[in-house]
XYZ file of C-alpha atoms in Angstrom:
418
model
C 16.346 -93.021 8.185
C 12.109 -92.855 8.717
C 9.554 -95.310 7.732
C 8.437 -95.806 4.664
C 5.953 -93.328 3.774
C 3.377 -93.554 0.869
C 4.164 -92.148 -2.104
C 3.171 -88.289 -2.149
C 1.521 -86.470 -4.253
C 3.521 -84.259 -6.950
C 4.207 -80.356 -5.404
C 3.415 -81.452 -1.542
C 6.285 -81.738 1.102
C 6.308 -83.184 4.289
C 8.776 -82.618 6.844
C 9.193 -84.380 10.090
C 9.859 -82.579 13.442
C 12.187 -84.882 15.754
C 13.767 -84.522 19.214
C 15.893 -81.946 20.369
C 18.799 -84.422 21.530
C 17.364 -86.951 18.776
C 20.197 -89.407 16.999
C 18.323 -88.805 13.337
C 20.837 -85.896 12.561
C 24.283 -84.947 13.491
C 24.098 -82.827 16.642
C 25.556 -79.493 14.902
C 22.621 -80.152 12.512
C 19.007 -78.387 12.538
C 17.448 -79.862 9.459
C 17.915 -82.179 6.577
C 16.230 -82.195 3.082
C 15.878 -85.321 1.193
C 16.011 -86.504 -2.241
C 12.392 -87.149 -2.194
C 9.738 -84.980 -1.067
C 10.621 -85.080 2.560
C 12.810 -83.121 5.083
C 13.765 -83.109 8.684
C 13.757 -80.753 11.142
C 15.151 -80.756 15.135
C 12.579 -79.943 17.561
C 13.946 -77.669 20.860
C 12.557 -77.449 23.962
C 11.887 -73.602 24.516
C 9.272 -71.232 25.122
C 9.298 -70.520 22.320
C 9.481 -73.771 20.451
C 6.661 -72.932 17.839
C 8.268 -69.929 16.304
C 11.167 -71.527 16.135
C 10.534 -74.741 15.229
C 8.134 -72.752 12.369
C 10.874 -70.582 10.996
C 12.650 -73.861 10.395
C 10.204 -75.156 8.899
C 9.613 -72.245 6.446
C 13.326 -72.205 5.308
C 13.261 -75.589 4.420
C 10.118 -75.179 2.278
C 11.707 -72.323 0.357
C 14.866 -74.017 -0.656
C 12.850 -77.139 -1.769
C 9.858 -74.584 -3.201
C 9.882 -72.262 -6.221
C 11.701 -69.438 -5.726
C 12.220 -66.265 -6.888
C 15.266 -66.561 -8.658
C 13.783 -69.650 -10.468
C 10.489 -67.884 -11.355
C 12.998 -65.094 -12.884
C 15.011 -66.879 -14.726
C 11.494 -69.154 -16.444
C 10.598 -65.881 -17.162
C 13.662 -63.804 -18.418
C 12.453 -63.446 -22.162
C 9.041 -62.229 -20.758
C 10.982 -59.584 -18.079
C 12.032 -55.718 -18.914
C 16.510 -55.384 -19.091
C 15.617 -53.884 -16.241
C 14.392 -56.532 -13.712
C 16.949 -59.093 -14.899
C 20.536 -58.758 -14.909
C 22.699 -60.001 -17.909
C 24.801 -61.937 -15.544
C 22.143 -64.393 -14.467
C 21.705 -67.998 -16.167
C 19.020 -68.100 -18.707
C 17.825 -71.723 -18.706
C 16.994 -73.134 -21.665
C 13.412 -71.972 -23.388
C 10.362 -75.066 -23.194
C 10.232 -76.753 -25.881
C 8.410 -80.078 -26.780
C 12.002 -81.727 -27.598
C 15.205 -81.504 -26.957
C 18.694 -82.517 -28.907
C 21.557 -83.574 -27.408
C 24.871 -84.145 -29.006
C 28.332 -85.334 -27.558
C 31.259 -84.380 -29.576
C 34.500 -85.675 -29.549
C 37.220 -83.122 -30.766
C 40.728 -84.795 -31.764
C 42.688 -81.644 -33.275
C 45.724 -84.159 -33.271
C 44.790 -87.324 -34.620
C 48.552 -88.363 -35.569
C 49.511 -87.579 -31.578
C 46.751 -88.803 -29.714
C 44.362 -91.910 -30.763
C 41.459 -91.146 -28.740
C 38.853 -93.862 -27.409
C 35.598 -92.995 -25.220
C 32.883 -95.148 -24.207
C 30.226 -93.095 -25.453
C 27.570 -95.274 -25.305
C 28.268 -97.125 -22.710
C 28.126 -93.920 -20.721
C 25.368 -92.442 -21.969
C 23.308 -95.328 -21.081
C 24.547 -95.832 -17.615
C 24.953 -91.854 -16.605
C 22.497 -89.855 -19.472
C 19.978 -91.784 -20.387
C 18.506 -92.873 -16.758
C 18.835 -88.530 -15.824
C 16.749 -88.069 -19.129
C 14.330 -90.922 -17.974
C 13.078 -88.740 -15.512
C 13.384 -85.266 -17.181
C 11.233 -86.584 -19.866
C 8.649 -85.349 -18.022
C 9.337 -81.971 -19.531
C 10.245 -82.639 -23.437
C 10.843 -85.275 -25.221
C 14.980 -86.389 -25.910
C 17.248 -87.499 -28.410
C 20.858 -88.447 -28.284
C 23.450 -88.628 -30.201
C 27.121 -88.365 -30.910
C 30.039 -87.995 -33.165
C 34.059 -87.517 -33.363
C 35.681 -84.667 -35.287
C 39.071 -84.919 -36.422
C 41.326 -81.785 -36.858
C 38.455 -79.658 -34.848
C 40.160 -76.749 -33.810
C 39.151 -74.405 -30.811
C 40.176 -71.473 -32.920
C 41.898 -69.403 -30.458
C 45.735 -69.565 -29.813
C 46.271 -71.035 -25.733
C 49.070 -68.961 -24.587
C 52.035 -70.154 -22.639
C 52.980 -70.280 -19.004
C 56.461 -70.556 -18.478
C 56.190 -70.746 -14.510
C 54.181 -73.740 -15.012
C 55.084 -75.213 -18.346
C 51.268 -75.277 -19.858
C 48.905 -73.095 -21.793
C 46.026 -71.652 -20.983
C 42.915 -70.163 -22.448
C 41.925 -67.005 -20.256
C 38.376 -65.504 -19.800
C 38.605 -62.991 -22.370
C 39.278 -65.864 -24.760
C 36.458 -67.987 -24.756
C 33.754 -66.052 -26.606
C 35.692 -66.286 -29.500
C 36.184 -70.453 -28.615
C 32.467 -71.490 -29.342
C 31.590 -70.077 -33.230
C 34.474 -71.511 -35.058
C 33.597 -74.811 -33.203
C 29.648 -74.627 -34.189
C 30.679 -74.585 -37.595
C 31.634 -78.003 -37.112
C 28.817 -79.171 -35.106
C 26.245 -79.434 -38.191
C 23.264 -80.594 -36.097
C 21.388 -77.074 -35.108
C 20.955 -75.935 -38.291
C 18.220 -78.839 -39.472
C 16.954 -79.243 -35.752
C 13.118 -78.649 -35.168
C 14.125 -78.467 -31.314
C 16.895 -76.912 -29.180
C 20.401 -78.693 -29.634
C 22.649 -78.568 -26.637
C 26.378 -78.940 -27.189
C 28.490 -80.834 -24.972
C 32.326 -80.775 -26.419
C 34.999 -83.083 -25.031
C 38.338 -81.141 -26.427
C 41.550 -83.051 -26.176
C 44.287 -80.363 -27.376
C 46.920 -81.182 -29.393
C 50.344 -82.424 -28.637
C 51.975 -78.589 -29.166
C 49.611 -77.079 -26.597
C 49.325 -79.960 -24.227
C 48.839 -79.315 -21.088
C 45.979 -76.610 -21.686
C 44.203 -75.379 -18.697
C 40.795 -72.969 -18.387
C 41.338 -69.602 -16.528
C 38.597 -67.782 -14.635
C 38.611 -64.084 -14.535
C 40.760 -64.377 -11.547
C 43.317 -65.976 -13.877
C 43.379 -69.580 -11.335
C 42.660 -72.705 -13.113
C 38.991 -73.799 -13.794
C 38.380 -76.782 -11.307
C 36.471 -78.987 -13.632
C 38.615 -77.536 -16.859
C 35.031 -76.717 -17.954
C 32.804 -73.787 -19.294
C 29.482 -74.131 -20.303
C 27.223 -71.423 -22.136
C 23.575 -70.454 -21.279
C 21.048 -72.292 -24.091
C 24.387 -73.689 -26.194
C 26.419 -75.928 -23.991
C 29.448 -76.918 -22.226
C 33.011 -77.481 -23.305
C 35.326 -79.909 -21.176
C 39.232 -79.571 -21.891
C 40.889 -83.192 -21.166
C 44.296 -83.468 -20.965
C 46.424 -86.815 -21.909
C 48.885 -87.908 -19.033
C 52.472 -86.687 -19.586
C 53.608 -89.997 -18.409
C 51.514 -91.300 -22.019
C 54.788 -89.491 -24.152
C 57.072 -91.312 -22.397
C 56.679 -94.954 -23.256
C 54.822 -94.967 -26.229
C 55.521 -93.796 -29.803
C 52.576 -91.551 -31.983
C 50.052 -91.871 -31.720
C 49.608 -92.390 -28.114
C 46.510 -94.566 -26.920
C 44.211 -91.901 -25.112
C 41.506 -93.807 -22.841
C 38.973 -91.303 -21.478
C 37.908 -91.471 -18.098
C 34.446 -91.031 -18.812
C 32.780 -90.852 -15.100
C 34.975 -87.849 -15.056
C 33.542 -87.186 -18.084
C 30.010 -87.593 -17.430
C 29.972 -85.801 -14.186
C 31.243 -82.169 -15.607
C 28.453 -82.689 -18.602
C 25.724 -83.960 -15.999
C 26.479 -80.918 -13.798
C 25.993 -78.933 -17.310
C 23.030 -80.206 -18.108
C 21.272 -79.770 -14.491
C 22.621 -75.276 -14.793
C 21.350 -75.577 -19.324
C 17.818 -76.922 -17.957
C 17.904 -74.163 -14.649
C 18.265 -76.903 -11.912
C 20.840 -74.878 -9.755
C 21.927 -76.023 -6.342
C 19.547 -75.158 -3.971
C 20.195 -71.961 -1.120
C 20.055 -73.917 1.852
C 18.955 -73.056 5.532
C 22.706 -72.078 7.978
C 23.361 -76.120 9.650
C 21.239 -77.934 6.977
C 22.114 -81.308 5.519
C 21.259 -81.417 1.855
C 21.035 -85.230 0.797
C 22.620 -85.620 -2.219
C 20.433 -86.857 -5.904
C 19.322 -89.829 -6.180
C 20.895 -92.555 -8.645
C 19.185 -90.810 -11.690
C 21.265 -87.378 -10.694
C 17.585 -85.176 -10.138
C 15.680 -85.202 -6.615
C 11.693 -85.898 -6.945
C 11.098 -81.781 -5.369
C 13.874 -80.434 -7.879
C 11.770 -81.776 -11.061
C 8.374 -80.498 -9.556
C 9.994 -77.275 -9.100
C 11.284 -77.647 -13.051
C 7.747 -78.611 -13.839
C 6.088 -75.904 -11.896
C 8.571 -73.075 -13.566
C 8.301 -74.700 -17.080
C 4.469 -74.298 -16.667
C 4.589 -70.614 -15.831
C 7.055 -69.956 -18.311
C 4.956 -71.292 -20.851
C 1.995 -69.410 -19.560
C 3.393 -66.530 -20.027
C 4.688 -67.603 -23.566
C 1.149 -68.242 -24.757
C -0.631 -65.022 -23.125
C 2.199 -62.978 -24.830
C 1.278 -64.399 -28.101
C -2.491 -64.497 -28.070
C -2.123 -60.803 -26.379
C 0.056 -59.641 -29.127
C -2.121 -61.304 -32.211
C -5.273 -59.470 -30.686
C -3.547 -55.915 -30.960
C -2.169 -56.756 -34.349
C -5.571 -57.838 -36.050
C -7.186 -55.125 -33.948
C -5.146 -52.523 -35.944
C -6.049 -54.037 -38.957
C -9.509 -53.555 -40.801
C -11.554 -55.325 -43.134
C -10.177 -58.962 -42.060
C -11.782 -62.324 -41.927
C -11.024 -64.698 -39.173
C -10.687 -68.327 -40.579
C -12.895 -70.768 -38.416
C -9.533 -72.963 -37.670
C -7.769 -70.364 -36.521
C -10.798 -68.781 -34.217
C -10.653 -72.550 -33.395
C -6.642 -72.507 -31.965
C -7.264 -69.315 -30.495
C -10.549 -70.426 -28.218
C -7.973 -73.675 -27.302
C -5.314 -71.676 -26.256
C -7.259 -69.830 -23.621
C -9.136 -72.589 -22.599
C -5.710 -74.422 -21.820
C -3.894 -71.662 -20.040
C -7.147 -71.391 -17.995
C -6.888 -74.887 -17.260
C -3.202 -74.808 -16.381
C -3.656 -71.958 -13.893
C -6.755 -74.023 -11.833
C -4.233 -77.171 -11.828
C -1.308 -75.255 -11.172
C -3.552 -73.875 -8.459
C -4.385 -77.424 -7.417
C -0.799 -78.614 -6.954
C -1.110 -81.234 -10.059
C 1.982 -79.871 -11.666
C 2.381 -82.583 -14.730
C -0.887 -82.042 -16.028
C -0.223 -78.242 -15.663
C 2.658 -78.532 -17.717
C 0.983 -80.226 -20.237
C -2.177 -77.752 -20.882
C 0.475 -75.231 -20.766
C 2.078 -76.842 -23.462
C -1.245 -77.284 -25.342
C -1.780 -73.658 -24.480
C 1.980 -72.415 -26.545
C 1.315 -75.078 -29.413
C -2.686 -73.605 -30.015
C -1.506 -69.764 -29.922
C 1.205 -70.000 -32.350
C -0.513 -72.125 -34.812
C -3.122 -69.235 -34.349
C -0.448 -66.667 -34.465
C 1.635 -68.044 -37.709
C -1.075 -68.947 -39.622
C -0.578 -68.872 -43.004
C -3.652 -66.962 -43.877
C -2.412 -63.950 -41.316
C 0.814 -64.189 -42.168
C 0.857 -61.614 -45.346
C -2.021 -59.351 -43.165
C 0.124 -59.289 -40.228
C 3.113 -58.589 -42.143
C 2.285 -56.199 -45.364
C -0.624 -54.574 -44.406
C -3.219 -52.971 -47.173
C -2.240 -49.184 -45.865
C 2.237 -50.507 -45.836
C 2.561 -52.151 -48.840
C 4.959 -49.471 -51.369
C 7.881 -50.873 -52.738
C 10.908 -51.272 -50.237
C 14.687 -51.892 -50.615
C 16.231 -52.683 -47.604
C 19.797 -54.549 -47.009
C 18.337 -57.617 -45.165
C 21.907 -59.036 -44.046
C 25.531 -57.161 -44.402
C 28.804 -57.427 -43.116
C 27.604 -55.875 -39.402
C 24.988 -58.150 -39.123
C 27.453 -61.239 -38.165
C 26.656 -63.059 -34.809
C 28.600 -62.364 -31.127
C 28.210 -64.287 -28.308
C 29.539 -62.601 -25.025
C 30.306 -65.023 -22.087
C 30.321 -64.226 -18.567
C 32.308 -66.184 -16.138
C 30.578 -67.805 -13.416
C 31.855 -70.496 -10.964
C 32.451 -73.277 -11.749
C 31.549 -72.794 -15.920
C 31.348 -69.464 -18.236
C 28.555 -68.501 -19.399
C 27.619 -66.714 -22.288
C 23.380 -65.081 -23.532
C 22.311 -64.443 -27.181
């Protein structure tokens, strides 16, 4: 639509003011933002044509910009209950690595003989969104098919429709019984995200995701904050008719891929941005993630980690400082003297606008203060004390102490927070 322009730098914008009656945009259009670092905005002939022209301007920078909500929900493990509301999505924490696993649940193997692409779409759909999100962690994939998987909750039936359905109230109890199955967070050194493909069996075929409304889920889709998402796909009823059991069950995997893409963007806190009244929002480019949504990614994953690592050196000074008599090993004086020279560091390039090295001396910043903090040499000091330790007998785990996940039902997934 414009010239080529050189590439820009990471964190800028530039935006382009064009004719009042120019051809560029639709005429019931006052602004465009583009999958790169670039936007559009109609020029007017008024006497007032700067402020106008200005506020434009300005709304267009906030929705491509870091924004409040963003910068909340980076820092919702760092923010009192009462300056974030439970309802919110909590993206998932920074890490250094990430696991991702795509499961394949066949409850009815003798019914339905399921085939998916996996790979195939992984490496045409995934694995060129990862390419660029690598910029913030590192990313493994995998995948696997489980065979008389069960959701663990009964679908109920609709006789006005003929079809079950799994209402809101429902799906916190869908998830645990499922994990058990998963296997893959329990020996994980980084965050494992879920992403479930559930074809129900033949007796509750078709099944169909309620929102709290009790209307049909349009992507037959939930996804939960820091976990995953779960996809219900149903087999064609036509499939029954010509064919004896098992049925051959091809999955439509763009179909697929889109719902667990969409997932992915909400688990990693890339939400669709709150555009400007008569703006045209380009859509992503190939890889599914525009150039100013992963600085803004970068820029919150930097803060978030900031705040991380001044919590934790802040919290290891008041501990020792309550505790006399101790000696400071040289290596761990050494982490701690890293840590704050890397969050200094982050804050002058954050303060620069050279987000990816930001994000990495944050990163430096977390990794130095918790090798300071869980030092094996503190650990006993921090812990037991000379003036606590007397003998102790306390019930570490009982029957109350058993996990539950709430959900919360927001369009178009369901959420639930640990």
């Amino acid at each position: 639509m414009l010239a080529e322009q050189k590439e820009q730098s990471e964190g800028s914008l530039t935006v382009f003011v064009i004719s009042e009656h120019s051809l560029l945009l639709p005429q019931d259009m006052m602004s465009y933002i583009g999958p790169e670092r670039t936007a559009v905005v109609r020029g007017i002939m008024h006497r007032e044509a700067f402020n106008i022209i200005g506020r434009r301007i300005i709304q267009v920078a906030q929705a491509m910009s870091l924004t409040e909500d963003v910068l909340a929900a980076a820092l919702a493990d760092h923010l009192p209950e009462d300056k974030w509301s439970s309802d919110k999505r909590r993206p998932l924490k920074s890490s250094l690595g990430y696991e991702i696993t795509f499961s394949l649940l066949n409850p009815d193997p003798k019914s339905h003989d399921v085939y998916w692409d996996i790979e195939g779409a992984v490496r045409r759909y995934v694995q060129p969104f990862l390419n660029v999100l690598s910029a913030v962690g590192n990313f493994s994939v995998d995948s696997q098919i489980l065979y008389y998987a069960m959701l663990g909750v009964n679908p109920r039936f609709d006789p006005a429709s003929s079809s079950y359905y799994l209402a809101m109230n429902s799906l916190p109890h869908v998830i645990n019984p499922v994990e058990s199955r998963l296997g893959s967070s329990a020996t994980s050194l980084y965050p494992v995200l879920n992403f479930l493909l559930y074809v129900p069996e033949l007796a509750h075929s078709p099944l169909y995701i309620q929102d709290k409304d009790g209307a049909p889920v349009a992507t037959n889709a939930f996804h939960s904050p820091r976990w995953g998402g779960i996809m219900v796909y149903n087999v064609d009823p036509k499939a029954y008719n010509s064919s004896e059991l098992p049925v051959r069950v091809e999955v439509d995997m763009v179909r697929v891929m889109e719902v667990f893409l969409s997932q992915l963007r909400l688990l990693f806190g890339i939400a669709q941005p709150q555009v400007p009244p008569r703006c045209l929002l380009s859509g992503p480019k190939s890889e599914g993630l525009m150039t100013w949504e992963l600085d803004r990614l970068l820029w919150a994953r930097s803060v978030e980690n900031l705040a991380t690592a001044t919590t934790t050196l802040t919290s290891l000074a008041q501990l020792l400082g309550k505790i006399g008599n101790i000696v400071i090993k040289d290596d761990v004086a050494s982490e701690v003297y890293k840590a704050v020279a890397a969050v200094q560091k982050a804050a002058e390039e954050l303060a620069s606008g050279h987000l990816s090295s930001a994000f990495v001396a944050s990163q430096e910043a977390v990794t130095s203060s918790e090798r300071a903090f869980f030092d094996p040499s503190l650990l006993h000091l921090l812990y037991f004390p000379d003036d606590q330790k007397f003998p102790l007998s306390v019930s570490l785990w009982g029957r109350d102490t058993l996990p539950f996940w709430p959900i919360n039902l927001a369009h178009p997934c369901i959420e639930r927070e640990h």
